[in-house]
Amino acid sequence: MRAVVTRVGSASVTVADEVVGEIGRGLLALVGAGRDDDAARARALARKIRELRVFPTEDGARSAADLGLPVLVVSQFTLYADTRKGRRPSWADAAPGEVAEPLVDELVAELRRQGTAVATGRFGAPMRVASVNEGPMTLLLEV
């Protein structure tokens, strides 16, 4: 699984003019599942997102878990685009929706089991994602 994680002052996701998920200060995680991913990888990625020490404090960097900050999770199969040939991306490495959706759900469930407040987008829907990035601090994670 892959995620692009951004430290944000605020973030939201809108579907058909309805805000379906929003957070204040925390992390925005765009999450994609690959063909070979499984629930164990989803849980591992959730823990990695939650425990990333990317929030500066006076005594060092802290994680969303340390500070009790929320995560906005948005599914994004395009993280598995292969753009090495031509001008049209290939999506062959992305998990099909019926495989990816339960994996994204498992990642969200693991974050919540660990005590993280989680907002989400809507799987498969056309979404508008807005964020106020802090830093900026954006990382690509893969498990």
Tab-separated table of N, CA and C in Angstrom:
chain	number	residue	atom	x	y	z
A	1	MET	N	0.853	-1.177	0.000
A	1	MET	CA	0.000	0.000	0.000
A	1	MET	C	0.890	1.228	0.000
A	2	ARG	N	0.327	2.308	-0.508
A	2	ARG	CA	1.029	3.582	-0.582
A	2	ARG	C	0.161	4.683	0.006
A	3	ALA	N	0.836	5.694	0.523
A	3	ALA	CA	0.130	6.878	0.997
A	3	ALA	C	0.989	8.107	0.767
A	4	VAL	N	0.352	9.173	0.389
A	4	VAL	CA	0.970	10.489	0.394
A	4	VAL	C	0.371	11.190	1.607
A	5	VAL	N	1.234	11.521	2.561
A	5	VAL	CA	0.785	12.077	3.839
A	5	VAL	C	1.289	13.508	3.960
A	6	THR	N	0.368	14.397	4.257
A	6	THR	CA	0.682	15.818	4.372
A	6	THR	C	0.265	16.324	5.736
A	7	ARG	N	1.156	17.062	6.372
A	7	ARG	CA	0.820	17.737	7.625
A	7	ARG	C	-0.025	18.950	7.260
A	8	VAL	N	-1.206	19.074	7.894
A	8	VAL	CA	-2.136	20.141	7.518
A	8	VAL	C	-2.605	20.951	8.726
A	9	GLY	N	-2.944	22.208	8.443
A	9	GLY	CA	-3.619	23.045	9.427
A	9	GLY	C	-5.109	22.744	9.415
A	10	SER	N	-5.597	22.332	8.223
A	10	SER	CA	-6.972	21.885	8.056
A	10	SER	C	-7.075	21.185	6.710
A	11	ALA	N	-8.082	20.314	6.581
A	11	ALA	CA	-8.318	19.620	5.320
A	11	ALA	C	-9.772	19.156	5.281
A	12	SER	N	-10.291	19.060	4.066
A	12	SER	CA	-11.670	18.589	3.907
A	12	SER	C	-11.811	17.883	2.572
A	13	VAL	N	-12.847	17.070	2.480
A	13	VAL	CA	-13.188	16.396	1.232
A	13	VAL	C	-14.679	16.594	0.990
A	14	THR	N	-14.995	16.979	-0.248
A	14	THR	CA	-16.368	17.289	-0.637
A	14	THR	C	-16.801	16.376	-1.772
A	15	VAL	N	-18.026	15.852	-1.666
A	15	VAL	CA	-18.631	15.033	-2.712
A	15	VAL	C	-19.977	15.657	-3.047
A	16	ALA	N	-20.172	16.013	-4.302
A	16	ALA	CA	-21.447	16.586	-4.761
A	16	ALA	C	-21.895	17.743	-3.869
A	17	ASP	N	-20.997	18.678	-3.629
A	17	ASP	CA	-21.261	19.879	-2.832
A	17	ASP	C	-21.577	19.602	-1.364
A	18	GLU	N	-21.289	18.394	-0.880
A	18	GLU	CA	-21.462	18.056	0.543
A	18	GLU	C	-20.098	17.718	1.138
A	19	VAL	N	-19.742	18.399	2.219
A	19	VAL	CA	-18.508	18.059	2.924
A	19	VAL	C	-18.750	16.737	3.640
A	20	VAL	N	-17.985	15.704	3.253
A	20	VAL	CA	-18.173	14.378	3.840
A	20	VAL	C	-17.115	14.057	4.890
A	21	GLY	N	-16.045	14.830	4.915
A	21	GLY	CA	-15.014	14.634	5.926
A	21	GLY	C	-14.174	15.880	6.064
A	22	GLU	N	-13.842	16.249	7.299
A	22	GLU	CA	-12.961	17.390	7.500
A	22	GLU	C	-12.281	17.296	8.850
A	23	ILE	N	-11.087	17.887	8.895
A	23	ILE	CA	-10.311	17.929	10.130
A	23	ILE	C	-9.686	19.304	10.272
A	24	GLY	N	-9.268	19.619	11.473
A	24	GLY	CA	-8.419	20.780	11.713
A	24	GLY	C	-6.975	20.327	11.579
A	25	ARG	N	-6.124	20.784	12.458
A	25	ARG	CA	-4.707	20.399	12.429
A	25	ARG	C	-4.576	18.884	12.536
A	26	GLY	N	-3.760	18.299	11.674
A	26	GLY	CA	-3.566	16.854	11.679
A	26	GLY	C	-2.866	16.406	10.427
A	27	LEU	N	-3.252	15.230	9.927
A	27	LEU	CA	-2.652	14.658	8.732
A	27	LEU	C	-3.708	14.360	7.679
A	28	LEU	N	-3.391	14.672	6.440
A	28	LEU	CA	-4.183	14.259	5.282
A	28	LEU	C	-3.432	13.097	4.660
A	29	ALA	N	-4.097	11.948	4.524
A	29	ALA	CA	-3.475	10.757	3.950
A	29	ALA	C	-4.248	10.327	2.713
A	30	LEU	N	-3.611	10.478	1.543
A	30	LEU	CA	-4.145	9.953	0.295
A	30	LEU	C	-3.624	8.530	0.193
A	31	VAL	N	-4.521	7.537	0.137
A	31	VAL	CA	-4.143	6.136	0.300
A	31	VAL	C	-4.525	5.331	-0.935
A	32	GLY	N	-3.560	4.551	-1.437
A	32	GLY	CA	-3.817	3.665	-2.566
A	32	GLY	C	-3.434	2.238	-2.226
A	33	ALA	N	-4.175	1.295	-2.803
A	33	ALA	CA	-3.903	-0.124	-2.606
A	33	ALA	C	-3.446	-0.736	-3.923
A	34	GLY	N	-2.431	-1.585	-3.828
A	34	GLY	CA	-1.919	-2.288	-4.997
A	34	GLY	C	-2.496	-3.688	-5.081
A	35	ARG	N	-2.294	-4.323	-6.215
A	35	ARG	CA	-2.845	-5.663	-6.480
A	35	ARG	C	-2.413	-6.709	-5.452
A	36	ASP	N	-1.208	-6.592	-4.898
A	36	ASP	CA	-0.693	-7.606	-3.981
A	36	ASP	C	-0.876	-7.247	-2.513
A	37	ASP	N	-1.596	-6.181	-2.219
A	37	ASP	CA	-1.753	-5.752	-0.832
A	37	ASP	C	-2.781	-6.599	-0.099
A	38	ASP	N	-2.661	-6.591	1.231
A	38	ASP	CA	-3.566	-7.352	2.082
A	38	ASP	C	-3.848	-6.566	3.361
A	39	ALA	N	-4.680	-7.132	4.227
A	39	ALA	CA	-5.090	-6.445	5.453
A	39	ALA	C	-3.900	-6.155	6.372
A	40	ALA	N	-2.911	-7.041	6.402
A	40	ALA	CA	-1.735	-6.809	7.253
A	40	ALA	C	-0.991	-5.552	6.800
A	41	ARG	N	-0.863	-5.365	5.501
A	41	ARG	CA	-0.213	-4.149	4.996
A	41	ARG	C	-1.044	-2.911	5.310
A	42	ALA	N	-2.351	-3.030	5.230
A	42	ALA	CA	-3.217	-1.897	5.560
A	42	ALA	C	-3.010	-1.487	7.015
A	43	ARG	N	-2.942	-2.463	7.911
A	43	ARG	CA	-2.734	-2.158	9.328
A	43	ARG	C	-1.345	-1.565	9.560
A	44	ALA	N	-0.332	-2.089	8.878
A	44	ALA	CA	1.025	-1.566	9.026
A	44	ALA	C	1.107	-0.117	8.539
A	45	LEU	N	0.456	0.184	7.427
A	45	LEU	CA	0.470	1.552	6.918
A	45	LEU	C	-0.275	2.487	7.874
A	46	ALA	N	-1.365	2.027	8.450
A	46	ALA	CA	-2.100	2.842	9.423
A	46	ALA	C	-1.201	3.202	10.604
A	47	ARG	N	-0.469	2.226	11.118
A	47	ARG	CA	0.424	2.491	12.257
A	47	ARG	C	1.535	3.467	11.865
A	48	LYS	N	2.063	3.301	10.659
A	48	LYS	CA	3.134	4.191	10.198
A	48	LYS	C	2.622	5.630	10.086
A	49	ILE	N	1.433	5.805	9.519
A	49	ILE	CA	0.841	7.144	9.397
A	49	ILE	C	0.666	7.761	10.779
A	50	ARG	N	0.084	7.012	11.675
A	50	ARG	CA	-0.237	7.488	13.020
A	50	ARG	C	1.002	7.857	13.822
A	51	GLU	N	2.105	7.138	13.598
A	51	GLU	CA	3.292	7.297	14.435
A	51	GLU	C	4.399	8.134	13.798
A	52	LEU	N	4.162	8.678	12.611
A	52	LEU	CA	5.167	9.537	11.970
A	52	LEU	C	5.431	10.763	12.830
A	53	ARG	N	6.666	11.011	13.132
A	53	ARG	CA	7.022	12.177	13.953
A	53	ARG	C	7.308	13.357	13.039
A	54	VAL	N	6.258	14.071	12.683
A	54	VAL	CA	6.376	15.182	11.729
A	54	VAL	C	5.859	16.512	12.279
A	55	PHE	N	5.465	16.514	13.547
A	55	PHE	CA	4.977	17.748	14.159
A	55	PHE	C	6.045	18.295	15.104
A	56	PRO	N	6.665	19.415	14.728
A	56	PRO	CA	7.737	19.956	15.580
A	56	PRO	C	7.182	20.484	16.903
A	57	THR	N	7.914	20.209	17.968
A	57	THR	CA	7.599	20.751	19.289
A	57	THR	C	8.898	21.285	19.878
A	58	GLU	N	8.803	21.935	21.004
A	58	GLU	CA	9.994	22.500	21.641
A	58	GLU	C	11.023	21.433	22.006
A	59	ASP	N	10.554	20.227	22.299
A	59	ASP	CA	11.473	19.167	22.725
A	59	ASP	C	11.636	18.062	21.670
A	60	GLY	N	11.431	18.391	20.399
A	60	GLY	CA	11.610	17.410	19.327
A	60	GLY	C	10.346	17.251	18.513
A	61	ALA	N	10.365	16.296	17.614
A	61	ALA	CA	9.204	16.052	16.755
A	61	ALA	C	8.270	15.041	17.416
A	62	ARG	N	6.979	15.253	17.219
A	62	ARG	CA	5.949	14.371	17.767
A	62	ARG	C	5.071	13.865	16.634
A	63	SER	N	4.326	12.805	16.925
A	63	SER	CA	3.426	12.196	15.945
A	63	SER	C	1.989	12.643	16.193
A	64	ALA	N	1.127	12.329	15.235
A	64	ALA	CA	-0.310	12.572	15.427
A	64	ALA	C	-0.795	11.814	16.660
A	65	ALA	N	-0.282	10.598	16.860
A	65	ALA	CA	-0.660	9.807	18.036
A	65	ALA	C	-0.246	10.514	19.319
A	66	ASP	N	0.991	11.019	19.348
A	66	ASP	CA	1.489	11.709	20.546
A	66	ASP	C	0.631	12.906	20.906
A	67	LEU	N	0.170	13.627	19.878
A	67	LEU	CA	-0.539	14.890	20.086
A	67	LEU	C	-2.056	14.757	20.030
A	68	GLY	N	-2.554	13.549	19.785
A	68	GLY	CA	-4.000	13.335	19.710
A	68	GLY	C	-4.636	14.020	18.507
A	69	LEU	N	-3.921	14.073	17.399
A	69	LEU	CA	-4.422	14.770	16.215
A	69	LEU	C	-5.139	13.809	15.266
A	70	PRO	N	-6.104	14.316	14.508
A	70	PRO	CA	-6.885	13.477	13.595
A	70	PRO	C	-6.178	13.236	12.265
A	71	VAL	N	-6.726	12.287	11.515
A	71	VAL	CA	-6.259	11.974	10.168
A	71	VAL	C	-7.465	11.969	9.234
A	72	LEU	N	-7.323	12.626	8.084
A	72	LEU	CA	-8.325	12.559	7.021
A	72	LEU	C	-7.797	11.586	5.978
A	73	VAL	N	-8.494	10.468	5.773
A	73	VAL	CA	-8.077	9.433	4.834
A	73	VAL	C	-8.938	9.534	3.578
A	74	VAL	N	-8.252	9.644	2.432
A	74	VAL	CA	-8.933	9.728	1.137
A	74	VAL	C	-8.354	8.656	0.234
A	75	SER	N	-9.201	7.761	-0.267
A	75	SER	CA	-8.719	6.713	-1.171
A	75	SER	C	-8.275	7.345	-2.486
A	76	GLN	N	-7.162	6.825	-3.019
A	76	GLN	CA	-6.619	7.412	-4.243
A	76	GLN	C	-5.860	6.339	-5.027
A	77	PHE	N	-6.592	5.638	-5.911
A	77	PHE	CA	-5.968	4.577	-6.693
A	77	PHE	C	-4.897	5.111	-7.628
A	78	THR	N	-4.937	6.391	-7.933
A	78	THR	CA	-3.970	6.960	-8.871
A	78	THR	C	-2.545	6.937	-8.339
A	79	LEU	N	-2.358	6.629	-7.069
A	79	LEU	CA	-0.996	6.499	-6.532
A	79	LEU	C	-0.256	5.325	-7.161
A	80	TYR	N	-0.996	4.437	-7.812
A	80	TYR	CA	-0.386	3.290	-8.475
A	80	TYR	C	-0.270	3.482	-9.990
A	81	ALA	N	-0.376	4.701	-10.458
A	81	ALA	CA	-0.227	4.970	-11.893
A	81	ALA	C	1.196	4.683	-12.341
A	82	ASP	N	1.315	4.056	-13.479
A	82	ASP	CA	2.617	3.841	-14.109
A	82	ASP	C	2.690	4.800	-15.291
A	83	THR	N	3.603	5.753	-15.218
A	83	THR	CA	3.714	6.788	-16.253
A	83	THR	C	5.039	6.701	-17.010
A	84	ARG	N	5.709	5.550	-16.915
A	84	ARG	CA	7.013	5.421	-17.553
A	84	ARG	C	6.944	5.417	-19.074
A	85	LYS	N	5.853	4.959	-19.660
A	85	LYS	CA	5.740	4.894	-21.116
A	85	LYS	C	4.607	5.802	-21.588
A	86	GLY	N	4.873	6.511	-22.649
A	86	GLY	CA	3.826	7.290	-23.295
A	86	GLY	C	3.280	8.404	-22.436
A	87	ARG	N	2.089	8.826	-22.801
A	87	ARG	CA	1.449	9.950	-22.114
A	87	ARG	C	0.202	9.539	-21.352
A	88	ARG	N	-0.178	8.287	-21.453
A	88	ARG	CA	-1.386	7.816	-20.784
A	88	ARG	C	-0.988	6.897	-19.632
A	89	PRO	N	-1.365	7.229	-18.382
A	89	PRO	CA	-1.008	6.378	-17.249
A	89	PRO	C	-1.651	4.997	-17.359
A	90	SER	N	-0.940	4.000	-16.875
A	90	SER	CA	-1.489	2.653	-16.758
A	90	SER	C	-1.892	2.449	-15.301
A	91	TRP	N	-3.035	1.819	-15.090
A	91	TRP	CA	-3.522	1.558	-13.729
A	91	TRP	C	-3.409	0.075	-13.391
A	92	ALA	N	-2.616	-0.666	-14.146
A	92	ALA	CA	-2.529	-2.118	-13.985
A	92	ALA	C	-2.077	-2.547	-12.591
A	93	ASP	N	-1.285	-1.736	-11.906
A	93	ASP	CA	-0.782	-2.112	-10.583
A	93	ASP	C	-1.736	-1.771	-9.444
A	94	ALA	N	-2.779	-0.987	-9.739
A	94	ALA	CA	-3.757	-0.621	-8.700
A	94	ALA	C	-4.704	-1.792	-8.451
A	95	ALA	N	-5.042	-1.986	-7.191
A	95	ALA	CA	-6.025	-3.024	-6.859
A	95	ALA	C	-7.386	-2.612	-7.395
A	96	PRO	N	-8.174	-3.567	-7.897
A	96	PRO	CA	-9.531	-3.228	-8.320
A	96	PRO	C	-10.361	-2.777	-7.118
A	97	GLY	N	-11.394	-2.019	-7.391
A	97	GLY	CA	-12.209	-1.443	-6.320
A	97	GLY	C	-12.687	-2.427	-5.279
A	98	GLU	N	-13.102	-3.624	-5.718
A	98	GLU	CA	-13.632	-4.607	-4.764
A	98	GLU	C	-12.551	-5.154	-3.839
A	99	VAL	N	-11.284	-4.985	-4.206
A	99	VAL	CA	-10.165	-5.365	-3.339
A	99	VAL	C	-9.690	-4.162	-2.534
A	100	ALA	N	-9.599	-3.013	-3.187
A	100	ALA	CA	-9.055	-1.813	-2.546
A	100	ALA	C	-9.960	-1.269	-1.442
A	101	GLU	N	-11.257	-1.248	-1.673
A	101	GLU	CA	-12.154	-0.634	-0.680
A	101	GLU	C	-12.041	-1.283	0.694
A	102	PRO	N	-12.073	-2.626	0.815
A	102	PRO	CA	-11.908	-3.223	2.147
A	102	PRO	C	-10.538	-2.940	2.765
A	103	LEU	N	-9.503	-2.772	1.930
A	103	LEU	CA	-8.175	-2.474	2.470
A	103	LEU	C	-8.116	-1.057	3.030
A	104	VAL	N	-8.715	-0.107	2.333
A	104	VAL	CA	-8.779	1.266	2.858
A	104	VAL	C	-9.630	1.277	4.125
A	105	ASP	N	-10.731	0.522	4.129
A	105	ASP	CA	-11.571	0.421	5.332
A	105	ASP	C	-10.785	-0.169	6.505
A	106	GLU	N	-9.939	-1.159	6.241
A	106	GLU	CA	-9.130	-1.771	7.301
A	106	GLU	C	-8.116	-0.780	7.849
A	107	LEU	N	-7.516	0.024	6.969
A	107	LEU	CA	-6.588	1.059	7.420
A	107	LEU	C	-7.301	2.044	8.341
A	108	VAL	N	-8.480	2.486	7.950
A	108	VAL	CA	-9.266	3.411	8.774
A	108	VAL	C	-9.626	2.752	10.108
A	109	ALA	N	-10.051	1.501	10.054
A	109	ALA	CA	-10.427	0.790	11.284
A	109	ALA	C	-9.231	0.656	12.228
A	110	GLU	N	-8.039	0.389	11.677
A	110	GLU	CA	-6.846	0.261	12.517
A	110	GLU	C	-6.496	1.596	13.167
A	111	LEU	N	-6.581	2.675	12.412
A	111	LEU	CA	-6.338	3.992	13.011
A	111	LEU	C	-7.292	4.225	14.178
A	112	ARG	N	-8.550	3.898	13.980
A	112	ARG	CA	-9.550	4.103	15.038
A	112	ARG	C	-9.312	3.177	16.221
A	113	ARG	N	-8.925	1.918	15.961
A	113	ARG	CA	-8.621	0.987	17.069
A	113	ARG	C	-7.496	1.527	17.933
A	114	GLN	N	-6.569	2.260	17.317
A	114	GLN	CA	-5.436	2.820	18.035
A	114	GLN	C	-5.770	4.161	18.696
A	115	GLY	N	-7.022	4.611	18.572
A	115	GLY	CA	-7.450	5.820	19.263
A	115	GLY	C	-7.371	7.099	18.447
A	116	THR	N	-7.136	6.987	17.146
A	116	THR	CA	-7.045	8.171	16.293
A	116	THR	C	-8.424	8.550	15.770
A	117	ALA	N	-8.754	9.835	15.847
A	117	ALA	CA	-9.974	10.337	15.220
A	117	ALA	C	-9.734	10.367	13.714
A	118	VAL	N	-10.658	9.799	12.948
A	118	VAL	CA	-10.483	9.681	11.504
A	118	VAL	C	-11.715	10.219	10.791
A	119	ALA	N	-11.472	11.070	9.793
A	119	ALA	CA	-12.507	11.479	8.848
A	119	ALA	C	-12.119	10.844	7.516
A	120	THR	N	-13.093	10.654	6.639
A	120	THR	CA	-12.809	9.991	5.363
A	120	THR	C	-13.519	10.681	4.212
A	121	GLY	N	-13.037	10.343	3.040
A	121	GLY	CA	-13.743	10.687	1.817
A	121	GLY	C	-14.783	9.610	1.552
A	122	ARG	N	-15.218	9.478	0.312
A	122	ARG	CA	-16.188	8.449	-0.065
A	122	ARG	C	-15.569	7.627	-1.187
A	123	PHE	N	-15.337	6.359	-0.936
A	123	PHE	CA	-14.643	5.503	-1.881
A	123	PHE	C	-15.335	5.518	-3.244
A	124	GLY	N	-14.539	5.720	-4.283
A	124	GLY	CA	-15.038	5.665	-5.653
A	124	GLY	C	-15.780	6.887	-6.137
A	125	ALA	N	-16.033	7.833	-5.268
A	125	ALA	CA	-16.789	9.033	-5.662
A	125	ALA	C	-15.832	10.089	-6.209
A	126	PRO	N	-16.319	10.927	-7.122
A	126	PRO	CA	-15.512	12.091	-7.509
A	126	PRO	C	-15.447	13.042	-6.312
A	127	MET	N	-14.243	13.337	-5.857
A	127	MET	CA	-14.071	14.129	-4.639
A	127	MET	C	-13.258	15.376	-4.924
A	128	ARG	N	-13.552	16.426	-4.180
A	128	ARG	CA	-12.722	17.634	-4.157
A	128	ARG	C	-12.049	17.668	-2.794
A	129	VAL	N	-10.726	17.647	-2.802
A	129	VAL	CA	-9.964	17.646	-1.561
A	129	VAL	C	-9.311	19.010	-1.408
A	130	ALA	N	-9.499	19.608	-0.253
A	130	ALA	CA	-8.887	20.901	0.044
A	130	ALA	C	-8.014	20.736	1.274
A	131	SER	N	-6.847	21.391	1.241
A	131	SER	CA	-5.986	21.325	2.418
A	131	SER	C	-5.175	22.596	2.548
A	132	VAL	N	-4.895	22.934	3.793
A	132	VAL	CA	-3.964	24.006	4.118
A	132	VAL	C	-2.744	23.300	4.670
A	133	ASN	N	-1.732	23.160	3.815
A	133	ASN	CA	-0.538	22.408	4.184
A	133	ASN	C	0.329	23.212	5.137
A	134	GLU	N	0.910	22.516	6.110
A	134	GLU	CA	1.831	23.138	7.047
A	134	GLU	C	3.241	22.693	6.724
A	135	GLY	N	4.116	23.625	6.597
A	135	GLY	CA	5.521	23.306	6.373
A	135	GLY	C	6.047	23.894	5.089
A	136	PRO	N	5.742	23.345	3.947
A	136	PRO	CA	4.964	22.110	3.759
A	136	PRO	C	5.762	20.868	4.162
A	137	MET	N	5.041	19.875	4.603
A	137	MET	CA	5.612	18.585	4.985
A	137	MET	C	4.772	17.526	4.313
A	138	THR	N	5.286	16.929	3.248
A	138	THR	CA	4.577	15.886	2.510
A	138	THR	C	5.525	14.719	2.299
A	139	LEU	N	5.044	13.498	2.628
A	139	LEU	CA	5.870	12.303	2.546
A	139	LEU	C	5.156	11.224	1.753
A	140	LEU	N	5.937	10.423	1.036
A	140	LEU	CA	5.421	9.246	0.357
A	140	LEU	C	5.771	8.044	1.211
A	141	LEU	N	4.762	7.281	1.617
A	141	LEU	CA	4.975	6.081	2.437
A	141	LEU	C	4.586	4.848	1.638
A	142	GLU	N	5.308	3.775	1.864
A	142	GLU	CA	4.974	2.521	1.206
A	142	GLU	C	5.309	1.386	2.150
A	143	VAL	N	4.400	0.412	2.250
A	143	VAL	CA	4.650	-0.792	3.060
A	143	VAL	C	4.438	-2.017	2.209
